[in-house]
Every structure is written in structure tokens, then in C-alpha cells.
Coordinates of C-alpha atoms (C1' of nucleotides) in Angstrom, one line a residue:
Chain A
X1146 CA 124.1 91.8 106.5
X1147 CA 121.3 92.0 109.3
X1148 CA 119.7 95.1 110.3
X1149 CA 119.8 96.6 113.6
X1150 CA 117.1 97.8 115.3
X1151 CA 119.0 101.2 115.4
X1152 CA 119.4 101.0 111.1
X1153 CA 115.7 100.5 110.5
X1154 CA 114.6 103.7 113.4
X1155 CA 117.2 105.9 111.8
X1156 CA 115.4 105.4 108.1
X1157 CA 112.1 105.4 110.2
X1158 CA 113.3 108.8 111.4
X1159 CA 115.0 110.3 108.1
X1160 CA 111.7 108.9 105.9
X1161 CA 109.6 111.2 108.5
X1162 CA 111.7 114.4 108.1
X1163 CA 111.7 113.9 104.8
X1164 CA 108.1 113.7 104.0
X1165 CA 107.8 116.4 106.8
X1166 CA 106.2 114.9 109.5
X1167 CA 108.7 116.9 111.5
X1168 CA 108.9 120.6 111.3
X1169 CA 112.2 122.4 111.2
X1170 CA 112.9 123.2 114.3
X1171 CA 110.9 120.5 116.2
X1172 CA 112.9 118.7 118.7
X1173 CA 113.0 115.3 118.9
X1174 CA 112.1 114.1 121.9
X1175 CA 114.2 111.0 123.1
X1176 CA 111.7 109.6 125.0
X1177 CA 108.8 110.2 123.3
X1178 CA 110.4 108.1 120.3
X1179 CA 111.3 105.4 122.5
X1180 CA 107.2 104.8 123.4
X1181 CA 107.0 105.2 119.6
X1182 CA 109.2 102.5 118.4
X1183 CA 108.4 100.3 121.6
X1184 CA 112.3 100.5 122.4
X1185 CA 114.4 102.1 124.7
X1186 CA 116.5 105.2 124.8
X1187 CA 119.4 104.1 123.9
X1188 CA 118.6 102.9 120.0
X1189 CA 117.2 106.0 119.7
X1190 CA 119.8 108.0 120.8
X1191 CA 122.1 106.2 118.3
X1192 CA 119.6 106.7 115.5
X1193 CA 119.8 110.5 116.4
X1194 CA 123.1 110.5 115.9
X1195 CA 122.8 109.4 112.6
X1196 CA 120.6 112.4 111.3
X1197 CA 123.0 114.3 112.8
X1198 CA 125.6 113.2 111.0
X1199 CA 124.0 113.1 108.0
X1200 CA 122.6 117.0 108.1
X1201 CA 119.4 116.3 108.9
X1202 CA 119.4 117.4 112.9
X1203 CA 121.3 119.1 114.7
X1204 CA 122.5 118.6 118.0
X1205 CA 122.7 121.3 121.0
X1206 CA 124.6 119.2 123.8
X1207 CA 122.6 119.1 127.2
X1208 CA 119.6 120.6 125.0
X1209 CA 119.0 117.9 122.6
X1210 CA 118.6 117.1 118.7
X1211 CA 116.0 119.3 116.4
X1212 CA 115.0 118.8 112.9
X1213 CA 117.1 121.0 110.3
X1214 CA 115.2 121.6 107.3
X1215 CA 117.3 123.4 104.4
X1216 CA 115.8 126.9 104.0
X1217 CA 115.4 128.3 100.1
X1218 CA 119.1 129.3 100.5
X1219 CA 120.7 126.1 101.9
X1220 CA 118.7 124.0 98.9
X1221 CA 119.9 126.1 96.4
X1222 CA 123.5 125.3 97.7
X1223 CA 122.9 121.8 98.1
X1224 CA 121.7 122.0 94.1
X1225 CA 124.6 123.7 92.7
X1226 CA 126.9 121.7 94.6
X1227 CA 125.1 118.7 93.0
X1228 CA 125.3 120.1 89.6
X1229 CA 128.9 120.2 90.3
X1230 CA 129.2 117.0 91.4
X1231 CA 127.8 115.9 88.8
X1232 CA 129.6 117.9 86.3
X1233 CA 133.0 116.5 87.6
X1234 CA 131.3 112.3 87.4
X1235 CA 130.8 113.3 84.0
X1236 CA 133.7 115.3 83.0
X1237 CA 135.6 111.9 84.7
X1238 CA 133.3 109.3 83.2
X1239 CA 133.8 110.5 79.6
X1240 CA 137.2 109.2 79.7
X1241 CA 136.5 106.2 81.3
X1242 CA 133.1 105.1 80.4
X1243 CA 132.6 101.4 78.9
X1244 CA 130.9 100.6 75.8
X1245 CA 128.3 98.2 78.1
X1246 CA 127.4 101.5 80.1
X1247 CA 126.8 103.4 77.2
X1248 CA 124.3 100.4 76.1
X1249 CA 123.2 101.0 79.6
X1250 CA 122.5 104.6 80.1
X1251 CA 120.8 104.3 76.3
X1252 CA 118.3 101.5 78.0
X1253 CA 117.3 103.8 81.0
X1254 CA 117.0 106.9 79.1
X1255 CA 114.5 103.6 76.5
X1256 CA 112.7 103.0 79.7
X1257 CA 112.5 106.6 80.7
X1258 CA 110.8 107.6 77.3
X1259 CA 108.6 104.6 78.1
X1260 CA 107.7 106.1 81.5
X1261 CA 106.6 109.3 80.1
X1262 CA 104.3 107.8 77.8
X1263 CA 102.9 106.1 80.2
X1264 CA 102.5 108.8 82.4
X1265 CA 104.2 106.9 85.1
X1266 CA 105.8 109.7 87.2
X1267 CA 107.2 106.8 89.8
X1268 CA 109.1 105.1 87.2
X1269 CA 110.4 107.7 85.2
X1270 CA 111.9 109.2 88.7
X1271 CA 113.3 105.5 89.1
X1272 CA 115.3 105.5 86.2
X1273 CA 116.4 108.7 85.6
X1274 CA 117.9 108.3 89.2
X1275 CA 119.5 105.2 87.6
X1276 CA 120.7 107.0 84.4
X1277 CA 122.7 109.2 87.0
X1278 CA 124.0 106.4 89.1
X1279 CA 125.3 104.9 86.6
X1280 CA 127.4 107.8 85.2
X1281 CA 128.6 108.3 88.6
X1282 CA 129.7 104.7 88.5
X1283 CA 131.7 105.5 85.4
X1284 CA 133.9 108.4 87.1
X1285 CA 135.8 105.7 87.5
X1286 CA 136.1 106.3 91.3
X1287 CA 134.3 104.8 93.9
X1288 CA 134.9 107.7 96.4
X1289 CA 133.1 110.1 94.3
X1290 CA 130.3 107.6 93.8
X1291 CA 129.6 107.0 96.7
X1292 CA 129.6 110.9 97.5
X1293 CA 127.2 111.5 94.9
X1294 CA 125.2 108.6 96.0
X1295 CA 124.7 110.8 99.7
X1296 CA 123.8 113.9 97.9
X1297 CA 121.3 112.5 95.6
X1298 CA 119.6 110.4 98.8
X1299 CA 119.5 114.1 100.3
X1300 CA 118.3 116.1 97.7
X1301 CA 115.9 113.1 96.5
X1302 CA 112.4 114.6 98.7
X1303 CA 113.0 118.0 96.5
X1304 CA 114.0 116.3 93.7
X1305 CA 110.5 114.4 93.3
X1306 CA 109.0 117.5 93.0
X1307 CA 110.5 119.5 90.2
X1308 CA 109.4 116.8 88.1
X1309 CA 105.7 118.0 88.4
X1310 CA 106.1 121.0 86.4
X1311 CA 104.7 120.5 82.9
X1312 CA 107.0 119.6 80.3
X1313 CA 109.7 119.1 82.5
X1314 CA 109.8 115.3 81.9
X1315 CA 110.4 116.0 78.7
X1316 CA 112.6 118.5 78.7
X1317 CA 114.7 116.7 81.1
X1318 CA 114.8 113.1 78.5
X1319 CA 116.9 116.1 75.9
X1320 CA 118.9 116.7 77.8
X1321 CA 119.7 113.0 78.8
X1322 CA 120.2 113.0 75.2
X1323 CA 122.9 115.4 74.9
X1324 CA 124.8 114.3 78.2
X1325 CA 124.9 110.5 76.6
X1326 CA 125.9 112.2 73.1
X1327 CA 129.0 113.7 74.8
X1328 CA 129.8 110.5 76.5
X1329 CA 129.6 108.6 73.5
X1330 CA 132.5 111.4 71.6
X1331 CA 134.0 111.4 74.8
X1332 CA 134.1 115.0 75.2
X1333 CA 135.0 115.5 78.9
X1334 CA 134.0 119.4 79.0
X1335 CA 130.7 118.7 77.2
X1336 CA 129.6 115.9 79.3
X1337 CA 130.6 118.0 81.8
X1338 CA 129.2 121.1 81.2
X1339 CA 125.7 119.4 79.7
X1340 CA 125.7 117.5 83.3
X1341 CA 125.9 120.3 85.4
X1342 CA 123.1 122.9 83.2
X1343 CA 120.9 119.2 83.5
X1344 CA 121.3 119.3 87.5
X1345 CA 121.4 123.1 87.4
X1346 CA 117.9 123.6 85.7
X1347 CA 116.3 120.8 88.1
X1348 CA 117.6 123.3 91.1
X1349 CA 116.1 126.5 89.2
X1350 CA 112.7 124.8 88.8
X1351 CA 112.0 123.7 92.4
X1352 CA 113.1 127.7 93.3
X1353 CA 110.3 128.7 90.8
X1354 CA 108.0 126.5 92.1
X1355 CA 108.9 126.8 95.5
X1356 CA 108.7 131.0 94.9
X1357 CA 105.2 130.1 93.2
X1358 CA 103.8 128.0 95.9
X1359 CA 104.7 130.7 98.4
X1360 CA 103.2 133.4 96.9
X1361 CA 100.2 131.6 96.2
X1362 CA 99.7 131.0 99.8
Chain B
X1052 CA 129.3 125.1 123.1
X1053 CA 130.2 122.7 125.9
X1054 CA 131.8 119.2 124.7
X1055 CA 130.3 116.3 125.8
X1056 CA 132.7 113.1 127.2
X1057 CA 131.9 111.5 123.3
X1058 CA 132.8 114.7 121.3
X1059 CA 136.4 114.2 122.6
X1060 CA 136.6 110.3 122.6
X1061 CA 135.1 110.6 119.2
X1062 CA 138.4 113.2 118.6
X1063 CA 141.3 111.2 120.1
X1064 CA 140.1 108.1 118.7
X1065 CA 139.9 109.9 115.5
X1066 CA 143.8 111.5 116.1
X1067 CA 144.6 107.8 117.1
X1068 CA 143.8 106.4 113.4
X1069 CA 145.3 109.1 111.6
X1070 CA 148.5 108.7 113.7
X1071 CA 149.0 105.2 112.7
X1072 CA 148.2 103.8 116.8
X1073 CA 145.0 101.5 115.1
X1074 CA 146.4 99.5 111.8
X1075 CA 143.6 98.3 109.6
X1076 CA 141.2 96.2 110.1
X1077 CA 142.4 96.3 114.2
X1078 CA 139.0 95.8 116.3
X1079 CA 137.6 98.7 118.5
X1080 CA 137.0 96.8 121.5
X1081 CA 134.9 98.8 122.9
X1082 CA 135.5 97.4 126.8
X1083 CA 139.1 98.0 126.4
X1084 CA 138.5 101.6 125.2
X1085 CA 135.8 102.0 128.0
X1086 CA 138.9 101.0 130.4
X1087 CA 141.5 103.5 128.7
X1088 CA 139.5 106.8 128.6
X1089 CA 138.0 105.5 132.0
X1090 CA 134.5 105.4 130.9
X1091 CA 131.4 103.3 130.8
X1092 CA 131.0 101.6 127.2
X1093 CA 127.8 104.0 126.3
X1094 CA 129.8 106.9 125.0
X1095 CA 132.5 104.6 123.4
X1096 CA 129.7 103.1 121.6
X1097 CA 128.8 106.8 120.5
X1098 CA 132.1 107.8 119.4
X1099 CA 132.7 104.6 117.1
X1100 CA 129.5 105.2 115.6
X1101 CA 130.9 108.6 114.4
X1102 CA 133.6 106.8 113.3
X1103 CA 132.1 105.0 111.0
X1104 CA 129.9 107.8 110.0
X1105 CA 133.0 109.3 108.6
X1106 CA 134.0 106.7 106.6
X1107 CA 137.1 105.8 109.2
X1108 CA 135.6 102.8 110.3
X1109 CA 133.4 99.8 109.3
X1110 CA 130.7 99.0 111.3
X1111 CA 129.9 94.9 111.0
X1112 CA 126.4 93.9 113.3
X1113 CA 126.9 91.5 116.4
X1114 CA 130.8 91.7 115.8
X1115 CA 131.9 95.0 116.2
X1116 CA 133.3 98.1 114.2
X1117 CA 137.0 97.9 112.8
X1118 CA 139.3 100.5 111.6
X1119 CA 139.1 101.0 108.2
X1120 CA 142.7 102.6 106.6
X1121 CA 142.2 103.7 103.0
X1122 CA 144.4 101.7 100.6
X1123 CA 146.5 102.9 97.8
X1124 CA 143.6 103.2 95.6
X1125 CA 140.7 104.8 97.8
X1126 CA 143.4 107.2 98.4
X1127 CA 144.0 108.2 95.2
X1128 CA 140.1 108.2 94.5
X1129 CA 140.4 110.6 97.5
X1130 CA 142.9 112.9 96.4
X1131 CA 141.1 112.9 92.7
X1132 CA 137.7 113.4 94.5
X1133 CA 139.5 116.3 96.8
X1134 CA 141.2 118.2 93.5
X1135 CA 138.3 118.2 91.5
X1136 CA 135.6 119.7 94.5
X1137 CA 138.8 122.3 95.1
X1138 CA 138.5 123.2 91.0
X1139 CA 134.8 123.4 91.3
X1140 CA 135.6 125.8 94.6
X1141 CA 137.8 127.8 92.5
X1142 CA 135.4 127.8 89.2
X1143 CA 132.7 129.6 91.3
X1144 CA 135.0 131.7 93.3
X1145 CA 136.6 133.1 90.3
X1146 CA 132.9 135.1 89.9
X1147 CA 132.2 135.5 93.4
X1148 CA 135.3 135.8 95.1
X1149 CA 135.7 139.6 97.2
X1150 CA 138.6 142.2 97.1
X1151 CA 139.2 141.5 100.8
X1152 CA 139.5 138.0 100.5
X1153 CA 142.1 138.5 97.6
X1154 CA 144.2 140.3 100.1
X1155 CA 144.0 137.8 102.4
X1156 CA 145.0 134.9 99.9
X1157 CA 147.5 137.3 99.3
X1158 CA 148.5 137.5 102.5
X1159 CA 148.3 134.0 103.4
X1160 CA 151.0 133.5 100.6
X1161 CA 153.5 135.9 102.2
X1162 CA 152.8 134.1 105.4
X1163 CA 153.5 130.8 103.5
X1164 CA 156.7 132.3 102.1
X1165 CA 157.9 133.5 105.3
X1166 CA 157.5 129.8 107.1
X1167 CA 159.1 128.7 104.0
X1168 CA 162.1 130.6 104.5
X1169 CA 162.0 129.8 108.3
X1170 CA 162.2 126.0 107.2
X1171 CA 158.9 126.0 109.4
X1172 CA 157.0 123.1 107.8
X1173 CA 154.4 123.2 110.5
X1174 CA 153.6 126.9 109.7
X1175 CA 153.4 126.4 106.3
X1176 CA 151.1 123.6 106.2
X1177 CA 149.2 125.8 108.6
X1178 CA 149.0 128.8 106.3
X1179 CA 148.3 126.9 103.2
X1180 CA 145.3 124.8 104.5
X1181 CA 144.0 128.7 105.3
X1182 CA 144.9 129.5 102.0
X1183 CA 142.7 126.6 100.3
X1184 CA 139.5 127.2 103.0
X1185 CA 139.8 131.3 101.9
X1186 CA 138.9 129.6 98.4
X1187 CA 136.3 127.2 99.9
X1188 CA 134.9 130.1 101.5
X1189 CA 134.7 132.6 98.7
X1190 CA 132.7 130.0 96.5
X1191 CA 130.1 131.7 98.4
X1192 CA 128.2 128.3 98.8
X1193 CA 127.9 127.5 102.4
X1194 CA 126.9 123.5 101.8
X1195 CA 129.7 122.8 99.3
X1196 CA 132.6 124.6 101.7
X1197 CA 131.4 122.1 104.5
X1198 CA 132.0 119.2 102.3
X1199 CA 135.3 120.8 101.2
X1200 CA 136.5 121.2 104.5
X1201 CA 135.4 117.5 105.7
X1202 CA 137.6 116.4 102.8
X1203 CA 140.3 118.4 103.2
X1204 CA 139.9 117.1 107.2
X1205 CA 140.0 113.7 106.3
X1206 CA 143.1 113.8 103.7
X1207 CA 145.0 116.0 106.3
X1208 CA 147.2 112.9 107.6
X1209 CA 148.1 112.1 104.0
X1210 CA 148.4 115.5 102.6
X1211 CA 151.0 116.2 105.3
X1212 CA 153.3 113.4 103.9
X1213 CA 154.2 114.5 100.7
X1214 CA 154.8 118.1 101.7
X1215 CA 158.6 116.7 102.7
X1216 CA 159.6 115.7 98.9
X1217 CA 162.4 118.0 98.7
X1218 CA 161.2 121.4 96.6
X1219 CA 157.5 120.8 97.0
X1220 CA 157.1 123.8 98.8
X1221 CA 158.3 126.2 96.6
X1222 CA 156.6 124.3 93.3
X1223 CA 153.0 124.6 95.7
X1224 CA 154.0 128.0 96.2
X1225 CA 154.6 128.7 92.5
X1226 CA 150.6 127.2 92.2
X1227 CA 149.2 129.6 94.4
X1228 CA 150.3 132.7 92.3
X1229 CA 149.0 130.9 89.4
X1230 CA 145.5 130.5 91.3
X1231 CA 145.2 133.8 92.9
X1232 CA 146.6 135.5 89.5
X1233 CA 143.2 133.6 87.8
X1234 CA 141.6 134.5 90.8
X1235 CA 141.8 137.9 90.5
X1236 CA 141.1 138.1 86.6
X1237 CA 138.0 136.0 87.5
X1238 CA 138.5 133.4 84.8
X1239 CA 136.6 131.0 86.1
X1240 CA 138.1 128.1 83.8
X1241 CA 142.0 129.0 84.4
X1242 CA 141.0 129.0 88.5
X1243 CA 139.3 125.5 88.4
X1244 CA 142.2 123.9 86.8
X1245 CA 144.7 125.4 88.5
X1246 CA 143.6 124.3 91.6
X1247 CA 142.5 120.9 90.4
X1248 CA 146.1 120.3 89.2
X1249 CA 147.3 122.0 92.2
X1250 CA 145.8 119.4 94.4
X1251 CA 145.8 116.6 91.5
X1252 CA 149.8 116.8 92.2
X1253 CA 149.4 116.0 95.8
X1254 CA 147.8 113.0 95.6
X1255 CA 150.6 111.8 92.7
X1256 CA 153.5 113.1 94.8
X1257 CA 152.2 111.1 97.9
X1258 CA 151.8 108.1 95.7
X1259 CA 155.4 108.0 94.4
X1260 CA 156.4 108.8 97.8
X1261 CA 154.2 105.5 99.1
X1262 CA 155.2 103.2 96.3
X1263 CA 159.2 104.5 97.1
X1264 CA 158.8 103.6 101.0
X1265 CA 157.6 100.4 100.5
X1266 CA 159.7 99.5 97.4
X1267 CA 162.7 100.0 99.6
X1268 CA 160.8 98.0 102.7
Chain C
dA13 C1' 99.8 141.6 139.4
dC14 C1' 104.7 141.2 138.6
dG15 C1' 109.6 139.8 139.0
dG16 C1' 113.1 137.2 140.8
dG17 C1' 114.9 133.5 143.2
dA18 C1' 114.4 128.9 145.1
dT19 C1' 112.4 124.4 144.2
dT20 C1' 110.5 120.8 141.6
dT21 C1' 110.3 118.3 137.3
dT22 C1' 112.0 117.0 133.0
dT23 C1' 115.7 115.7 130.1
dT24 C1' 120.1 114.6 128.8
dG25 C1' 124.5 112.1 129.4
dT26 C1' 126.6 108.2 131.5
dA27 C1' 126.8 103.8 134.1
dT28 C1' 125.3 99.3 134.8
dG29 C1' 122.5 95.1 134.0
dC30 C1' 120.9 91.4 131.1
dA31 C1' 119.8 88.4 127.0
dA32 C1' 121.2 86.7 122.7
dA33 C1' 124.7 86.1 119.3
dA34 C1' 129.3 85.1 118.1
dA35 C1' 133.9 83.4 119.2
dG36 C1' 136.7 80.3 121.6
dC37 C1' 137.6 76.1 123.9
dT38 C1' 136.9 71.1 125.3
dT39 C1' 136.2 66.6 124.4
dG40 C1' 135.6 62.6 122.0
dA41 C1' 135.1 59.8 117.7
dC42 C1' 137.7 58.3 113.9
Chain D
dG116 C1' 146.5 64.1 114.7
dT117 C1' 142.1 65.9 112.8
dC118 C1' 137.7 67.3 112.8
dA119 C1' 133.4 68.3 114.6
dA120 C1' 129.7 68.6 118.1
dG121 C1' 128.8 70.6 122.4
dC122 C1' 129.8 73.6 126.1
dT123 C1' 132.0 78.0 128.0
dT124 C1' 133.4 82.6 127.6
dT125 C1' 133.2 86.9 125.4
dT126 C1' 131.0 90.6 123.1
dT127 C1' 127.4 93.0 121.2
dG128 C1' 122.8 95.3 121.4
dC129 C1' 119.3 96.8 124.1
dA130 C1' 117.1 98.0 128.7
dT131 C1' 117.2 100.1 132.9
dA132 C1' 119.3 103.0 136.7
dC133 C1' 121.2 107.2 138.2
dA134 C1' 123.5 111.9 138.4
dA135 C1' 123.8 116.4 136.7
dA136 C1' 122.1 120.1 133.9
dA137 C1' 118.3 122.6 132.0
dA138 C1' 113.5 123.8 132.0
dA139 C1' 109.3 124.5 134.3
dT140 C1' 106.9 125.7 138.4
dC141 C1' 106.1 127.8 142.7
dC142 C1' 106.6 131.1 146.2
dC143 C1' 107.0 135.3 148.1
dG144 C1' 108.2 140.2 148.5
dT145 C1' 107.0 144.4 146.5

DNA sequence: ACGGGATTTTTTGTATGCAAAAAGCTTGAC
DNA sequence: GTCAAGCTTTTTGCATACAAAAAATCCCGT
């Protein structure tokens, strides 16, 4: 499957916002990328239209496309609707899980552990991301998956940062703990209901943090 | 908001999948398009790309984007993914949900039972799909009533079909009481399956009604 | 100096041109 | 008749050209 010029801009483009090069707000000037990228306007335009699309710009016809960041409000949406998500993968995977993903989910939550002992914040963020893909997987439906796939790429910049808070790491392996435990009896509202505080609480914390940083500034 | 010449290719090309015109796996050529709507092939290009952006077509490099029809099982996945986001909808509306927007559920009903009497299967489609985006609405998360209503956009050719089972009318009429009777006692639990079964139902009525057209094919 | 309208510049949206890749066709060996 | 190598045609992806809308600037009357 080769990659377009067009593919590789629009992650370019989306790995910028994310890391906030761009400012909400900012506009993104068609020709200005185009010296950037050493292209012309027209893969560019295409690429735009792929933030678009995916939330991360918006478009005001005959005016052009500007960066959307997600204000305190919006992210707090986007996190509950992500616990939910999540809560129904896991409310559908506890009927349907395998035995292999059980082994599975019990090796990432291994390497996890082994991630916090090692201090290694990139690999524990690695896996636990894996831990949750694979319960999505085990809904059983490939729709949902790949729905919760988009909204975990979304929320994944805000994501990252949560984990900083002290203890949280830990914290956060419990609770893998408990989701895999109601897996394992297959108790749909459990899994479901342990899946959803898991996200929940990852939501809450960035909006402390977030609060925090603010005030301190 | 003016409209630009790809907002409403993007549209017709859209209303020309759902009605069947494009079968699956058909190829957008996007000369011949260019010729139909009597345009150059820039914005044809730009509409297919929102095509495939929403999932109703497959994009393959250097040979061109084909329509991609959902089988019998990514439907189903569909329908499943579309009752369980409506039961987490319902779930948080049951605690946030308004007096006025009670009323108008309400209301929306009578209006339902009134094109039911009328035999007016246009106006009650209508008046339900307002009915279900009241509920979207009153989850009082903005993010997940977008995804809920890009859902609901996308299953509207398919939802339509079952609605003609003889009696299905009245029995979806029968769920909405239930909904807006849990509704209004805000139990949270008794709204989110009610309207996950509600919807669940759909998707098995417009299965049996697939699997009895092409039985007797 | 200030405001408002005309004018210039910039920018978007669309059309057209061109190179490279893929699909289709031709021809010839077996 | 079949298959494959080579050529032709078609089609995509990108570059460039152009018209119209919006933004910026200028000009002038007060």
C-alpha cells in the first residue's frame, strides 16, 4: 500500500497540531505550506481536508481552514465519550473475549508492570494503549474498533500527559487489574463499569492538571 | 454559510450510494463524474475524498476510489455500534436531561402517533429521528451528539427499510414510552437499555427482512 | 486626522496541463 | 489456441493557470 504524498503531509500536519506548533485559531495558509513541503497547492489542499474531517480544522468556505484545538469543555466531552466507548468494548468483549486474549491483555499489563519499574514512561504508554486495543478488538465488532481506534488517536496528545502525575502509573496498572478480573468472570456490567471509571479518572486528572497548570501561570 | 461546487457533489454523490445508483465495489471515475456534474476533475477529486473519509468509500493509490456498500455483517456491527452509543446517550441523559426537552420528546411522540394514524411513513420517520437527536442532545455532551448523529446519518438508508415490517411502528412507538417513562424518573440504567434494545431491534428486524428478500431472490 | 468608498493585492475555488503509473491491447513465439 | 513481452491508451497524482471572492490598501472629502 504506497503512500501518497497527500498521506504523509496530512500526518505532517495533524503531528504539528498535535504537539502545538499551531495555535487554535491559526490559519493555515495554503500557500505558505506548499513552500513548506516543496509541493504544490493542490496536495495540500487535500491534506486540509483531511484535518477537517477528522476535527482537527475547520473550514470557513472562501475564508479558509484554521486549527481547532478542543477547549477545557470539548476535552472533557471527548473523555467521557471515550470512557463510554470504552465501557460498551468492554461490556461487549466480556462476552466474547478469547482465552488467547485474556493470555494477552495479562502479557501487556506483565510488560506494563515492567515499564514502571523501569521508569520507562514511553513504553508503559505503548502498552497500556495496547491493553486497550486489544479489548476493543474483543467487542467482537470491527465497527466499534475501529471507532475507538479514531478516538484514542485523538485524545492520544492529552492522553500522554495525565500519565505524569505521580502515582498515576500505578494507580492506573489496578485498575487494569480489575477490568481483566471482570473479563476473565465474564461480567459484562463490571468490565463495563471498571472500563469506563479507568477512562473516566484519566479525563479527571488531565482537568486537574490542566486547572493546576493554569493557575500556576 | 455559502456551499462550495464540492459540498454538494460531495452530497449527491453521497445520496447516489445510499440510493443504490453505485453497487459495490463500482469505480468513481472521476472523468466521467467531472462530465455529469459538468465540472473540471479538481472538485470531484475533493468530494470522493470525503467519501472515503466517511467510510462510504475505499480509496486504493494510483487506481482510484470505489464504492464501498457495507455487507450483512458490517451492518449489523453498525446497528450494534449505533444501539449501544444511543444507550450510552440515554444513560447520561437520564441525569441531565431538561423539563423542556421532556415535553418535547413528548411531543415528538404525539407527532409520531399522528403520522402513524395518517399512514404517513415519511412523517414518522421524520419525527422519530427528532425524537432520538432530542436524546442525543440532552446527553449534554456536544462531541458524543456529533458522533451520534453521523451514525444515525450513515444508518439512515438502512434504518428506513425495516420501518415497513408490518406493526413495527406501533411496537417502536410502544419503546418510546418506555424511554421517556425512564427518562423522566432519571434511571439512568432503565434509559440506557431501553434505548439500546430499542435500536438493537432495528438492526435484527432489517436483518430478517435482508435474509427474507434474498432467500426468496 | 478620520471615515468611507474605490482600487489593488491576496487567497480561495476551479480548470487545465503534464508526467508517471496502471490497465488494456497487439503481436509473435510456441 | 495460449501465453507473454512490448507497446498504446487510460487514469491517477501533482503542477500550474485563471477567475472570483475576500482582505488590504489607498485616496479623497470632510
Amino acid at each position: 500500500m504506497s503512500r501518497s504524498r497527500t498521506d504523509s503531509i496530512a500526518d505532517d500536519l495533524e503531528e504539528m497540531i498535535f504537539t502545538g506548533q499551531f495555535k487554535d485559531g491559526d490559519r493555515l495558509d495554503e500557500i505558505r505550506l506548499a513552500a513548506r513541503f516543496n509541493v504544490s497547492r493542490t496536495p495540500i489542499r487535500e491534506a486540509l481536508q483531511r484535518l477537517v474531517s477528522s476535527g482537527l480544522a475547520a473550514q470557513m468556505p472562501r475564508r479558509g481552514v484554521f486549527v481547532r484545538q478542543p477547549g477545557p469543555v470539548e476535552l472533557l466531552e471527548m473523555f467521557e465519550t471515550m470512557a463510554e466507548i470504552e465501557g460498551v468494548c468492554g461490556r461487549l468483549a466480556a462476552r466474547r473475549i478469547s482465552d488467547t486474549a485474556l493470555q494477552d491483555l495479562a502479557a501487556a499489563n506483565a510488560r506494563c508492570q515492567d515499564a514502571i519499574a523501569a521508569r520507562d514512561t514511553d513504553g508503559y504508554y505503548r502498552e497500556n494503549q495496547l491493553f486497550h486495543q486489544i479489548i476493543y478488538r474483543q467487542s467482537g465488532n470491527g465497527f466499534l474498533e475501529k471507532e475507538a481506534l479514531r478516538l484514542q488517536h485523538r485524545l492520544k496528545p492529552f492522553r500522554r500527559i495525565q500519565l505524569r502525575l505521580r502515582g498515576r502509573m500505578a494507580q492506573s496498572m489496578a485498575e487494569h487489574e480489575t477490568i481483566v478480573s471482570a473479563l476473565t468472570d465474564g461480567d459484562a456490567g463490571r468490565a463495563a463499569d471498571a472500563l469506563r471509571d479507568h477512562v473516566a479518572v484519566q479525563g479527571e486528572k488531565f482537568h486537574h492538571l490542566m486547572s493546576h497548570l493554569k493557575s500556576s501561570a
